[in-house]
Amino acid sequence: MYQDNPSLEAKEAYVPGLTKEYVSRTYGIPLDEVAKLGSAENPFGPSPKAQEVVMSAGKIDNYPDWTAAPLREKIASKYGYKPEQVICGAGETEIFPWIIRAYSSKGDKVLMFVPAFPIYHMVAESEGRVPVFIGMGEDLDFKWDDYLAAIKPDVRIVFLTNPHSPTGRLIPNDRIRQVCKAAKDQLVVLDEAYIHYSNTNGGMDLLKEFRNLIVMRTFSKVYGLAGLRIGFGISTPEIIAPLMHLKPTWNMGQLQTAGAIAALDDDEHVKKTIAEIAEMRAYVIQKIAALKGRYSVVGQPSSNFLLLRIDDPVLDSTTLFNELLKRGVIVKDGSVSFIGLGKRYMRIDVSLKKHMDRLVNALTEIRGGR
Ligand SMILES: Cc1ncc(COP(=O)(O)O)c(C=O)c1O
């Protein structure tokens, strides 16, 4: 049955975070109190400007502009590029397979750190490409020498995530420059899904220096539009043009385009979200530090999530995941959501204070063996 594409056989589909409704129903916790800390969404909700536009949208009886022209123009003018340098998709996740198909052939290698956002290797594998995994160092820091040394001719695409997921570590622009220089014949895909939370401009300006770079961004995170499905890539017109042939013609609906355009102008919502998340990140890191010997936070996250290390030797990530669920806290079990992470890590979103307090109370209460 799978003879035409053996890479699809017995593959696990993506494992998403659980829903609030499921946890509320299963454990009898009021919906509003469930702390959903597994999908890195915006706890302050959607950009109000986007919501207003989407709710009052007309024109849904007409086909949209198939290229998402109004959104490409908006993104281009916001970041100082031309519309033909922008490609839009139903989230970054829709664009990754086009990049893989346009810039590598079956059997070619695709380079990435591990653990990383699982979609990179899943898409590469389902398209018959071969992921090359570069492991992390002791404190899950990047092993740059290994990564750079792995950029060989049979590698066609190299992935970077900034800040990285699941660690939240920020990659300085000079390091990205080094990768772009080493990848002379490869395409560098720089995924900046969480860049707003880093308090930097990210690598968008590097597009002026390098022609082998595509910068990916999403409306799912700081703009609070994960359910609307919009992401984009910016690069040279030459790199974007082939992707337009792979893009399903009508993938960008009127509502997606209109919502994203409004969200890009919603500086107030973005600023508020970034400031409050930064404050809560410091708050929860300090609370977890007080549980020294049982848990610790990996590195200094620049993201709206952190990676919790379980130091208690009798507790593992799956036990902790289930115990947290019973207490109305949804997180990502590192051993299920990320290959190569093992049984001692959880990725946990930074969110509202009441959710951070619920998390810390639960972590304090849960002891190994129980
Ligand atoms: C690193 C990273 N990139 C991209 C995405 C998905 O973005 P989108 O919702 O635009 O498909 C995620 C989602 O969790 C992510 O963690």
mmCIF file of C-alpha atoms and ligand atoms in Angstrom:
data_model
loop_
_atom_site.group_PDB
_atom_site.id
_atom_site.type_symbol
_atom_site.label_atom_id
_atom_site.label_comp_id
_atom_site.label_asym_id
_atom_site.label_seq_id
_atom_site.Cartn_x
_atom_site.Cartn_y
_atom_site.Cartn_z
ATOM 1 C CA MET A 1 0.000 0.000 0.000
ATOM 2 C CA TYR A 2 2.874 2.369 0.800
ATOM 3 C CA GLN A 3 5.085 1.164 -2.033
ATOM 4 C CA ASP A 4 5.056 4.556 -3.763
ATOM 5 C CA ASN A 5 6.138 6.387 -0.632
ATOM 6 C CA PRO A 6 7.605 4.076 1.998
ATOM 7 C CA SER A 7 8.557 7.071 4.128
ATOM 8 C CA LEU A 8 4.846 7.459 5.029
ATOM 9 C CA GLU A 9 4.572 3.974 6.478
ATOM 10 C CA ALA A 10 4.095 3.595 10.226
ATOM 11 C CA LYS A 11 5.002 7.236 10.792
ATOM 12 C CA GLU A 12 3.499 8.920 13.785
ATOM 13 C CA ALA A 13 1.535 12.007 12.910
ATOM 14 C CA TYR A 14 2.340 15.265 14.710
ATOM 15 C CA VAL A 15 1.562 15.164 18.450
ATOM 16 C CA PRO A 16 -0.214 18.428 19.319
ATOM 17 C CA GLY A 17 -0.736 19.901 22.795
ATOM 18 C CA LEU A 18 -3.977 18.770 24.529
ATOM 19 C CA THR A 19 -7.030 21.044 24.554
ATOM 20 C CA LYS A 20 -8.434 22.848 27.590
ATOM 21 C CA GLU A 21 -11.836 21.283 26.941
ATOM 22 C CA TYR A 22 -10.395 17.760 27.179
ATOM 23 C CA VAL A 23 -8.617 18.441 30.461
ATOM 24 C CA SER A 24 -11.598 20.276 31.939
ATOM 25 C CA ARG A 25 -13.947 17.382 31.032
ATOM 26 C CA THR A 26 -11.590 14.631 32.152
ATOM 27 C CA TYR A 27 -10.469 16.097 35.477
ATOM 28 C CA GLY A 28 -13.496 18.242 36.377
ATOM 29 C CA ILE A 29 -11.544 21.517 36.464
ATOM 30 C CA PRO A 30 -13.383 24.709 35.390
ATOM 31 C CA LEU A 31 -12.409 25.515 31.803
ATOM 32 C CA ASP A 32 -11.206 28.985 32.670
ATOM 33 C CA GLU A 33 -8.798 27.654 35.278
ATOM 34 C CA VAL A 34 -7.066 25.112 33.070
ATOM 35 C CA ALA A 35 -3.540 26.337 32.297
ATOM 36 C CA LYS A 36 -2.869 25.540 28.629
ATOM 37 C CA LEU A 37 0.906 25.730 28.499
ATOM 38 C CA GLY A 38 1.730 23.333 25.681
ATOM 39 C CA SER A 39 1.254 25.201 22.403
ATOM 40 C CA ALA A 40 2.990 28.588 22.915
ATOM 41 C CA GLU A 41 -0.146 30.533 21.970
ATOM 42 C CA ASN A 42 -0.893 34.080 23.112
ATOM 43 C CA PRO A 43 -2.690 33.988 26.505
ATOM 44 C CA PHE A 44 -3.997 37.528 25.878
ATOM 45 C CA GLY A 45 -5.956 36.252 22.889
ATOM 46 C CA PRO A 46 -5.994 37.447 19.309
ATOM 47 C CA SER A 47 -4.978 40.891 18.185
ATOM 48 C CA PRO A 48 -8.249 42.863 18.746
ATOM 49 C CA LYS A 49 -7.702 44.653 15.438
ATOM 50 C CA ALA A 50 -7.463 41.321 13.616
ATOM 51 C CA GLN A 51 -10.476 39.952 15.412
ATOM 52 C CA GLU A 52 -12.583 42.964 14.481
ATOM 53 C CA VAL A 53 -11.646 42.692 10.815
ATOM 54 C CA VAL A 54 -12.259 38.940 10.710
ATOM 55 C CA MET A 55 -15.638 39.196 12.451
ATOM 56 C CA SER A 56 -16.870 41.918 10.120
ATOM 57 C CA ALA A 57 -15.317 40.549 6.953
ATOM 58 C CA GLY A 58 -17.328 40.678 3.789
ATOM 59 C CA LYS A 59 -16.293 39.295 0.419
ATOM 60 C CA ILE A 60 -16.117 35.679 1.504
ATOM 61 C CA ASP A 61 -18.282 34.783 -1.468
ATOM 62 C CA ASN A 62 -15.439 35.860 -3.772
ATOM 63 C CA TYR A 63 -12.208 34.025 -4.428
ATOM 64 C CA PRO A 64 -9.330 35.799 -2.742
ATOM 65 C CA ASP A 65 -6.373 37.129 -4.663
ATOM 66 C CA TRP A 66 -4.531 33.846 -5.111
ATOM 67 C CA THR A 67 -1.122 35.323 -4.339
ATOM 68 C CA ALA A 68 -2.382 36.999 -1.114
ATOM 69 C CA ALA A 69 -1.218 40.254 -2.746
ATOM 70 C CA PRO A 70 -2.587 42.659 -0.104
ATOM 71 C CA LEU A 71 -0.785 40.758 2.671
ATOM 72 C CA ARG A 72 2.435 40.397 0.695
ATOM 73 C CA GLU A 73 2.394 44.152 0.081
ATOM 74 C CA LYS A 74 1.739 44.876 3.751
ATOM 75 C CA ILE A 75 4.515 42.564 4.978
ATOM 76 C CA ALA A 76 6.938 43.901 2.380
ATOM 77 C CA SER A 77 6.324 47.523 3.310
ATOM 78 C CA LYS A 78 6.490 46.771 7.047
ATOM 79 C CA TYR A 79 9.946 45.202 6.759
ATOM 80 C CA GLY A 80 11.348 47.222 3.855
ATOM 81 C CA TYR A 81 11.265 44.597 1.092
ATOM 82 C CA LYS A 82 9.325 44.058 -2.157
ATOM 83 C CA PRO A 83 6.105 41.986 -2.384
ATOM 84 C CA GLU A 84 7.817 39.522 -4.732
ATOM 85 C CA GLN A 85 10.194 38.711 -1.885
ATOM 86 C CA VAL A 86 7.333 37.402 0.262
ATOM 87 C CA ILE A 87 5.482 34.070 0.231
ATOM 88 C CA CYS A 88 2.420 33.454 2.405
ATOM 89 C CA GLY A 89 0.986 30.177 3.595
ATOM 90 C CA ALA A 90 -1.487 28.713 6.059
ATOM 91 C CA GLY A 91 1.148 28.993 8.773
ATOM 92 C CA GLU A 92 4.876 28.458 8.397
ATOM 93 C CA THR A 93 4.034 24.788 8.563
ATOM 94 C CA GLU A 94 2.452 24.904 5.127
ATOM 95 C CA ILE A 95 5.484 26.611 3.593
ATOM 96 C CA PHE A 96 8.183 24.217 4.852
ATOM 97 C CA PRO A 97 7.257 21.390 2.413
ATOM 98 C CA TRP A 98 7.390 23.811 -0.540
ATOM 99 C CA ILE A 99 10.902 24.830 0.511
ATOM 100 C CA ILE A 100 11.975 21.205 0.861
ATOM 101 C CA ARG A 101 10.524 20.302 -2.540
ATOM 102 C CA ALA A 102 11.889 23.364 -4.343
ATOM 103 C CA TYR A 103 15.410 23.301 -2.910
ATOM 104 C CA SER A 104 16.291 19.624 -2.511
ATOM 105 C CA SER A 105 15.765 16.340 -4.353
ATOM 106 C CA LYS A 106 14.753 12.940 -3.032
ATOM 107 C CA GLY A 107 17.608 11.431 -1.035
ATOM 108 C CA ASP A 108 19.250 14.823 -0.341
ATOM 109 C CA LYS A 109 20.126 15.760 3.206
ATOM 110 C CA VAL A 110 18.494 18.430 5.332
ATOM 111 C CA LEU A 111 20.428 19.702 8.358
ATOM 112 C CA MET A 112 18.890 20.542 11.722
ATOM 113 C CA PHE A 113 19.636 20.520 15.424
ATOM 114 C CA VAL A 114 17.980 17.907 17.596
ATOM 115 C CA PRO A 115 15.823 18.457 19.543
ATOM 116 C CA ALA A 116 14.104 21.051 17.349
ATOM 117 C CA PHE A 117 10.607 21.796 16.014
ATOM 118 C CA PRO A 118 9.588 18.287 14.855
ATOM 119 C CA ILE A 119 7.894 19.455 11.665
ATOM 120 C CA TYR A 120 11.337 20.002 10.041
ATOM 121 C CA HIS A 121 12.294 16.344 10.117
ATOM 122 C CA MET A 122 8.730 15.100 9.582
ATOM 123 C CA VAL A 123 8.363 17.114 6.396
ATOM 124 C CA ALA A 124 11.841 16.159 5.175
ATOM 125 C CA GLU A 125 11.121 12.466 5.748
ATOM 126 C CA SER A 126 7.675 12.511 4.183
ATOM 127 C CA GLU A 127 9.210 14.106 1.065
ATOM 128 C CA GLY A 128 11.897 11.399 0.921
ATOM 129 C CA ARG A 129 14.728 13.662 2.101
ATOM 130 C CA VAL A 130 17.136 12.593 4.822
ATOM 131 C CA PRO A 131 17.378 14.633 8.011
ATOM 132 C CA VAL A 132 20.863 15.068 9.451
ATOM 133 C CA PHE A 133 20.531 15.618 13.189
ATOM 134 C CA ILE A 134 23.129 17.579 15.150
ATOM 135 C CA GLY A 135 22.833 16.859 18.860
ATOM 136 C CA MET A 136 23.014 19.500 21.555
ATOM 137 C CA GLY A 137 25.694 19.976 24.198
ATOM 138 C CA GLU A 138 25.527 19.243 27.889
ATOM 139 C CA ASP A 139 23.156 22.039 28.863
ATOM 140 C CA LEU A 140 21.313 21.649 25.537
ATOM 141 C CA ASP A 141 23.446 24.433 24.092
ATOM 142 C CA PHE A 142 24.208 24.553 20.383
ATOM 143 C CA LYS A 143 27.234 22.613 19.138
ATOM 144 C CA TRP A 144 28.211 25.052 16.441
ATOM 145 C CA ASP A 145 31.432 23.311 15.365
ATOM 146 C CA ASP A 146 29.495 20.103 14.680
ATOM 147 C CA TYR A 147 26.729 21.973 12.887
ATOM 148 C CA LEU A 148 29.076 23.959 10.663
ATOM 149 C CA ALA A 149 31.179 20.875 9.886
ATOM 150 C CA ALA A 150 28.017 19.042 8.765
ATOM 151 C CA ILE A 151 27.275 21.556 5.982
ATOM 152 C CA LYS A 152 28.577 19.279 3.208
ATOM 153 C CA PRO A 153 27.668 19.287 -0.504
ATOM 154 C CA ASP A 154 24.970 16.606 -0.163
ATOM 155 C CA VAL A 155 23.183 18.794 2.392
ATOM 156 C CA ARG A 156 20.849 21.100 0.474
ATOM 157 C CA ILE A 157 18.896 22.903 3.203
ATOM 158 C CA VAL A 158 19.888 23.960 6.719
ATOM 159 C CA PHE A 159 17.344 24.840 9.395
ATOM 160 C CA LEU A 160 17.839 27.263 12.280
ATOM 161 C CA THR A 161 15.212 28.302 14.821
ATOM 162 C CA ASN A 162 15.644 31.620 16.617
ATOM 163 C CA PRO A 163 14.941 31.592 19.494
ATOM 164 C CA HIS A 164 15.339 27.834 19.400
ATOM 165 C CA SER A 165 12.532 25.474 20.392
ATOM 166 C CA PRO A 166 12.421 23.738 22.836
ATOM 167 C CA THR A 167 15.221 25.598 24.697
ATOM 168 C CA GLY A 168 14.265 29.198 23.942
ATOM 169 C CA ARG A 169 17.958 30.020 23.401
ATOM 170 C CA LEU A 170 18.713 33.041 21.239
ATOM 171 C CA ILE A 171 21.192 32.759 18.363
ATOM 172 C CA PRO A 172 23.202 35.979 17.870
ATOM 173 C CA ASN A 173 23.149 37.403 14.332
ATOM 174 C CA ASP A 174 26.904 36.868 13.968
ATOM 175 C CA ARG A 175 26.355 33.142 14.361
ATOM 176 C CA ILE A 176 23.637 33.214 11.688
ATOM 177 C CA ARG A 177 26.114 35.081 9.439
ATOM 178 C CA GLN A 178 28.649 32.316 10.015
ATOM 179 C CA VAL A 179 26.079 29.680 8.989
ATOM 180 C CA CYS A 180 25.049 31.636 5.867
ATOM 181 C CA LYS A 181 28.715 31.947 4.851
ATOM 182 C CA ALA A 182 29.393 28.235 5.430
ATOM 183 C CA ALA A 183 26.221 27.313 3.503
ATOM 184 C CA LYS A 184 27.412 28.886 0.247
ATOM 185 C CA ASP A 185 25.543 26.326 -1.890
ATOM 186 C CA GLN A 186 22.699 25.614 0.511
ATOM 187 C CA LEU A 187 19.518 27.414 1.491
ATOM 188 C CA VAL A 188 19.411 28.594 5.122
ATOM 189 C CA VAL A 189 15.886 28.517 6.576
ATOM 190 C CA LEU A 190 15.755 30.810 9.607
ATOM 191 C CA ASP A 191 12.549 30.143 11.550
ATOM 192 C CA GLU A 192 11.737 33.185 13.689
ATOM 193 C CA ALA A 193 8.365 32.027 15.026
ATOM 194 C CA TYR A 194 9.217 33.353 18.513
ATOM 195 C CA ILE A 195 11.530 36.251 17.660
ATOM 196 C CA HIS A 196 9.244 38.963 19.108
ATOM 197 C CA TYR A 197 9.834 37.610 22.604
ATOM 198 C CA SER A 198 13.614 38.010 22.297
ATOM 199 C CA ASN A 199 13.601 41.802 22.288
ATOM 200 C CA THR A 200 15.737 41.835 19.139
ATOM 201 C CA ASN A 201 14.887 42.541 15.497
ATOM 202 C CA GLY A 202 16.024 39.048 14.592
ATOM 203 C CA GLY A 203 17.641 38.163 11.295
ATOM 204 C CA MET A 204 15.391 40.041 8.886
ATOM 205 C CA ASP A 205 18.171 42.569 8.119
ATOM 206 C CA LEU A 206 20.537 39.737 7.176
ATOM 207 C CA LEU A 207 18.498 39.368 3.979
ATOM 208 C CA LYS A 208 20.411 42.436 2.760
ATOM 209 C CA GLU A 209 23.703 40.560 3.225
ATOM 210 C CA PHE A 210 22.860 37.021 2.090
ATOM 211 C CA ARG A 211 21.074 35.627 -0.953
ATOM 212 C CA ASN A 212 20.854 32.058 0.413
ATOM 213 C CA LEU A 213 18.593 32.927 3.342
ATOM 214 C CA ILE A 214 14.824 32.739 3.867
ATOM 215 C CA VAL A 215 13.400 34.211 7.078
ATOM 216 C CA MET A 216 10.158 32.593 8.283
ATOM 217 C CA ARG A 217 7.627 34.258 10.570
ATOM 218 C CA THR A 218 4.169 33.353 11.837
ATOM 219 C CA PHE A 219 0.998 35.079 13.017
ATOM 220 C CA SER A 220 0.317 32.149 15.373
ATOM 221 C CA LYS A 221 2.394 33.371 18.303
ATOM 222 C CA VAL A 222 2.637 37.013 19.367
ATOM 223 C CA TYR A 223 -0.307 38.082 17.172
ATOM 224 C CA GLY A 224 -2.519 35.418 18.754
ATOM 225 C CA LEU A 225 -3.853 34.058 15.446
ATOM 226 C CA ALA A 226 -2.873 30.379 15.634
ATOM 227 C CA GLY A 227 -6.403 29.359 14.633
ATOM 228 C CA LEU A 228 -6.509 31.614 11.570
ATOM 229 C CA ARG A 229 -3.408 29.990 9.993
ATOM 230 C CA ILE A 230 -1.010 32.520 8.491
ATOM 231 C CA GLY A 231 2.740 32.437 8.123
ATOM 232 C CA PHE A 232 5.210 33.866 5.662
ATOM 233 C CA GLY A 233 8.735 33.705 4.350
ATOM 234 C CA ILE A 234 10.914 36.566 3.089
ATOM 235 C CA SER A 235 13.888 36.072 0.798
ATOM 236 C CA THR A 236 15.131 37.107 -2.630
ATOM 237 C CA PRO A 237 12.592 37.218 -5.499
ATOM 238 C CA GLU A 238 14.586 34.355 -7.102
ATOM 239 C CA ILE A 239 14.098 32.100 -4.075
ATOM 240 C CA ILE A 240 10.428 33.023 -3.649
ATOM 241 C CA ALA A 241 9.383 32.585 -7.325
ATOM 242 C CA PRO A 242 9.610 28.744 -7.455
ATOM 243 C CA LEU A 243 7.694 28.501 -4.180
ATOM 244 C CA MET A 244 4.757 30.273 -5.822
ATOM 245 C CA HIS A 245 4.451 27.293 -8.188
ATOM 246 C CA LEU A 246 4.180 24.860 -5.296
ATOM 247 C CA LYS A 247 1.768 26.988 -3.242
ATOM 248 C CA PRO A 248 -1.799 25.642 -3.588
ATOM 249 C CA THR A 249 -3.500 28.350 -5.585
ATOM 250 C CA TRP A 250 -6.286 29.292 -3.150
ATOM 251 C CA ASN A 251 -4.607 28.532 0.154
ATOM 252 C CA MET A 252 -4.878 32.050 1.544
ATOM 253 C CA GLY A 253 -8.534 32.893 2.301
ATOM 254 C CA GLN A 254 -9.909 36.428 2.603
ATOM 255 C CA LEU A 255 -10.165 36.134 6.382
ATOM 256 C CA GLN A 256 -6.576 34.996 6.840
ATOM 257 C CA THR A 257 -5.247 37.809 4.698
ATOM 258 C CA ALA A 258 -7.437 40.505 6.233
ATOM 259 C CA GLY A 259 -6.734 39.350 9.807
ATOM 260 C CA ALA A 260 -2.991 39.259 9.279
ATOM 261 C CA ILE A 261 -2.907 42.716 7.697
ATOM 262 C CA ALA A 262 -4.763 44.171 10.681
ATOM 263 C CA ALA A 263 -2.584 42.304 13.182
ATOM 264 C CA LEU A 264 0.633 43.679 11.677
ATOM 265 C CA ASP A 265 -0.546 47.168 12.621
ATOM 266 C CA ASP A 266 -1.589 46.188 16.125
ATOM 267 C CA ASP A 267 1.540 47.427 17.898
ATOM 268 C CA GLU A 268 -0.361 47.894 21.126
ATOM 269 C CA HIS A 269 -1.308 44.206 21.398
ATOM 270 C CA VAL A 270 2.179 43.065 20.414
ATOM 271 C CA LYS A 271 3.911 45.420 22.890
ATOM 272 C CA LYS A 272 1.590 44.467 25.743
ATOM 273 C CA THR A 273 2.039 40.753 25.059
ATOM 274 C CA ILE A 274 5.838 40.995 24.904
ATOM 275 C CA ALA A 275 6.085 43.084 28.084
ATOM 276 C CA GLU A 276 3.753 40.884 30.115
ATOM 277 C CA ILE A 277 5.358 37.650 28.930
ATOM 278 C CA ALA A 278 8.831 39.003 29.797
ATOM 279 C CA GLU A 279 7.602 39.877 33.281
ATOM 280 C CA MET A 280 5.968 36.473 33.783
ATOM 281 C CA ARG A 281 9.038 34.696 32.396
ATOM 282 C CA ALA A 282 11.223 36.311 35.063
ATOM 283 C CA TYR A 283 8.548 35.544 37.684
ATOM 284 C CA VAL A 284 8.186 31.852 36.899
ATOM 285 C CA ILE A 285 11.949 31.311 36.476
ATOM 286 C CA GLN A 286 12.500 32.744 39.933
ATOM 287 C CA LYS A 287 9.715 30.556 41.393
ATOM 288 C CA ILE A 288 11.212 27.438 39.785
ATOM 289 C CA ALA A 289 14.667 28.398 41.111
ATOM 290 C CA ALA A 290 13.155 28.077 44.581
ATOM 291 C CA LEU A 291 12.484 24.382 43.816
ATOM 292 C CA LYS A 292 16.230 23.789 43.414
ATOM 293 C CA GLY A 293 17.279 20.159 43.473
ATOM 294 C CA ARG A 294 13.932 19.051 42.039
ATOM 295 C CA TYR A 295 13.634 21.148 38.872
ATOM 296 C CA SER A 296 15.670 23.711 36.955
ATOM 297 C CA VAL A 297 15.220 25.874 33.858
ATOM 298 C CA VAL A 298 17.542 25.206 30.916
ATOM 299 C CA GLY A 299 19.612 28.292 29.995
ATOM 300 C CA GLN A 300 18.046 31.733 29.755
ATOM 301 C CA PRO A 301 15.029 31.492 27.461
ATOM 302 C CA SER A 302 14.292 34.394 25.093
ATOM 303 C CA SER A 303 10.917 32.893 24.159
ATOM 304 C CA ASN A 304 7.367 32.621 25.491
ATOM 305 C CA PHE A 305 8.169 29.131 26.807
ATOM 306 C CA LEU A 306 10.887 27.562 28.883
ATOM 307 C CA LEU A 307 12.419 24.133 29.029
ATOM 308 C CA LEU A 308 12.081 22.595 32.473
ATOM 309 C CA ARG A 309 14.646 20.017 33.511
ATOM 310 C CA ILE A 310 13.516 17.420 36.040
ATOM 311 C CA ASP A 311 16.352 17.001 38.525
ATOM 312 C CA ASP A 312 14.398 14.756 40.893
ATOM 313 C CA PRO A 313 15.807 11.312 39.954
ATOM 314 C CA VAL A 314 12.588 9.410 40.697
ATOM 315 C CA LEU A 315 10.373 11.606 38.500
ATOM 316 C CA ASP A 316 10.280 11.357 34.695
ATOM 317 C CA SER A 317 8.627 13.590 32.122
ATOM 318 C CA THR A 318 5.658 11.325 31.379
ATOM 319 C CA THR A 319 4.793 10.888 35.068
ATOM 320 C CA LEU A 320 5.132 14.630 35.607
ATOM 321 C CA PHE A 321 3.028 15.331 32.493
ATOM 322 C CA ASN A 322 0.183 13.144 33.789
ATOM 323 C CA GLU A 323 0.389 14.543 37.317
ATOM 324 C CA LEU A 324 0.277 18.092 35.957
ATOM 325 C CA LEU A 325 -2.751 17.229 33.813
ATOM 326 C CA LYS A 326 -4.660 16.033 36.874
ATOM 327 C CA ARG A 327 -3.965 19.451 38.378
ATOM 328 C CA GLY A 328 -5.246 21.281 35.295
ATOM 329 C CA VAL A 329 -1.879 22.107 33.728
ATOM 330 C CA ILE A 330 -1.159 21.149 30.104
ATOM 331 C CA VAL A 331 2.496 21.167 29.050
ATOM 332 C CA LYS A 332 4.599 19.398 26.397
ATOM 333 C CA ASP A 333 6.208 16.142 27.504
ATOM 334 C CA GLY A 334 9.677 16.429 25.976
ATOM 335 C CA SER A 335 9.904 12.684 25.413
ATOM 336 C CA VAL A 336 6.751 12.682 23.257
ATOM 337 C CA SER A 337 7.017 16.015 21.451
ATOM 338 C CA PHE A 338 10.735 16.170 20.588
ATOM 339 C CA ILE A 339 12.984 13.403 19.365
ATOM 340 C CA GLY A 340 16.308 13.203 21.150
ATOM 341 C CA LEU A 341 15.182 14.967 24.310
ATOM 342 C CA GLY A 342 14.700 11.957 26.593
ATOM 343 C CA LYS A 343 12.598 11.613 29.726
ATOM 344 C CA ARG A 344 13.745 14.563 31.820
ATOM 345 C CA TYR A 345 12.363 17.660 30.080
ATOM 346 C CA MET A 346 9.070 19.503 29.640
ATOM 347 C CA ARG A 347 8.442 22.508 27.390
ATOM 348 C CA ILE A 348 6.190 24.904 29.285
ATOM 349 C CA ASP A 349 4.625 28.164 28.051
ATOM 350 C CA VAL A 350 4.979 31.429 29.903
ATOM 351 C CA SER A 351 1.452 32.706 30.403
ATOM 352 C CA LEU A 352 -0.876 34.610 32.744
ATOM 353 C CA LYS A 353 0.108 34.894 36.419
ATOM 354 C CA LYS A 354 -2.783 32.697 37.548
ATOM 355 C CA HIS A 355 -1.572 29.946 35.218
ATOM 356 C CA MET A 356 2.041 30.335 36.351
ATOM 357 C CA ASP A 357 0.909 30.060 39.966
ATOM 358 C CA ARG A 358 -1.122 26.931 39.181
ATOM 359 C CA LEU A 359 1.949 25.448 37.498
ATOM 360 C CA VAL A 360 4.317 26.281 40.362
ATOM 361 C CA ASN A 361 1.874 24.986 42.982
ATOM 362 C CA ALA A 362 1.521 21.738 41.059
ATOM 363 C CA LEU A 363 5.301 21.369 40.622
ATOM 364 C CA THR A 364 5.765 21.959 44.333
ATOM 365 C CA GLU A 365 3.136 19.366 45.217
ATOM 366 C CA ILE A 366 4.229 16.614 42.822
ATOM 367 C CA ARG A 367 6.965 14.415 44.202
ATOM 368 C CA GLY A 368 8.744 11.540 42.503
ATOM 369 C CA GLY A 369 7.105 8.158 42.998
ATOM 370 C CA ARG A 370 3.657 9.708 43.444
HETATM 371 C C1 LIG B 1 9.645 26.755 15.866
HETATM 372 C C2 LIG B 1 8.271 26.789 15.295
HETATM 373 N N1 LIG B 1 8.086 27.167 14.025
HETATM 374 C C3 LIG B 1 6.854 27.204 13.472
HETATM 375 C C4 LIG B 1 5.743 26.846 14.209
HETATM 376 C C5 LIG B 1 4.370 26.794 13.578
HETATM 377 O O1 LIG B 1 4.026 27.955 13.005
HETATM 378 P P1 LIG B 1 2.644 28.053 12.217
HETATM 379 O O2 LIG B 1 1.542 28.064 13.200
HETATM 380 O O3 LIG B 1 2.842 29.353 11.506
HETATM 381 O O4 LIG B 1 2.539 26.915 11.269
HETATM 382 C C6 LIG B 1 5.879 26.447 15.520
HETATM 383 C C7 LIG B 1 4.674 26.031 16.289
HETATM 384 O O5 LIG B 1 4.650 25.623 17.368
HETATM 385 C C8 LIG B 1 7.179 26.397 16.082
HETATM 386 O O6 LIG B 1 7.363 25.981 17.341
#
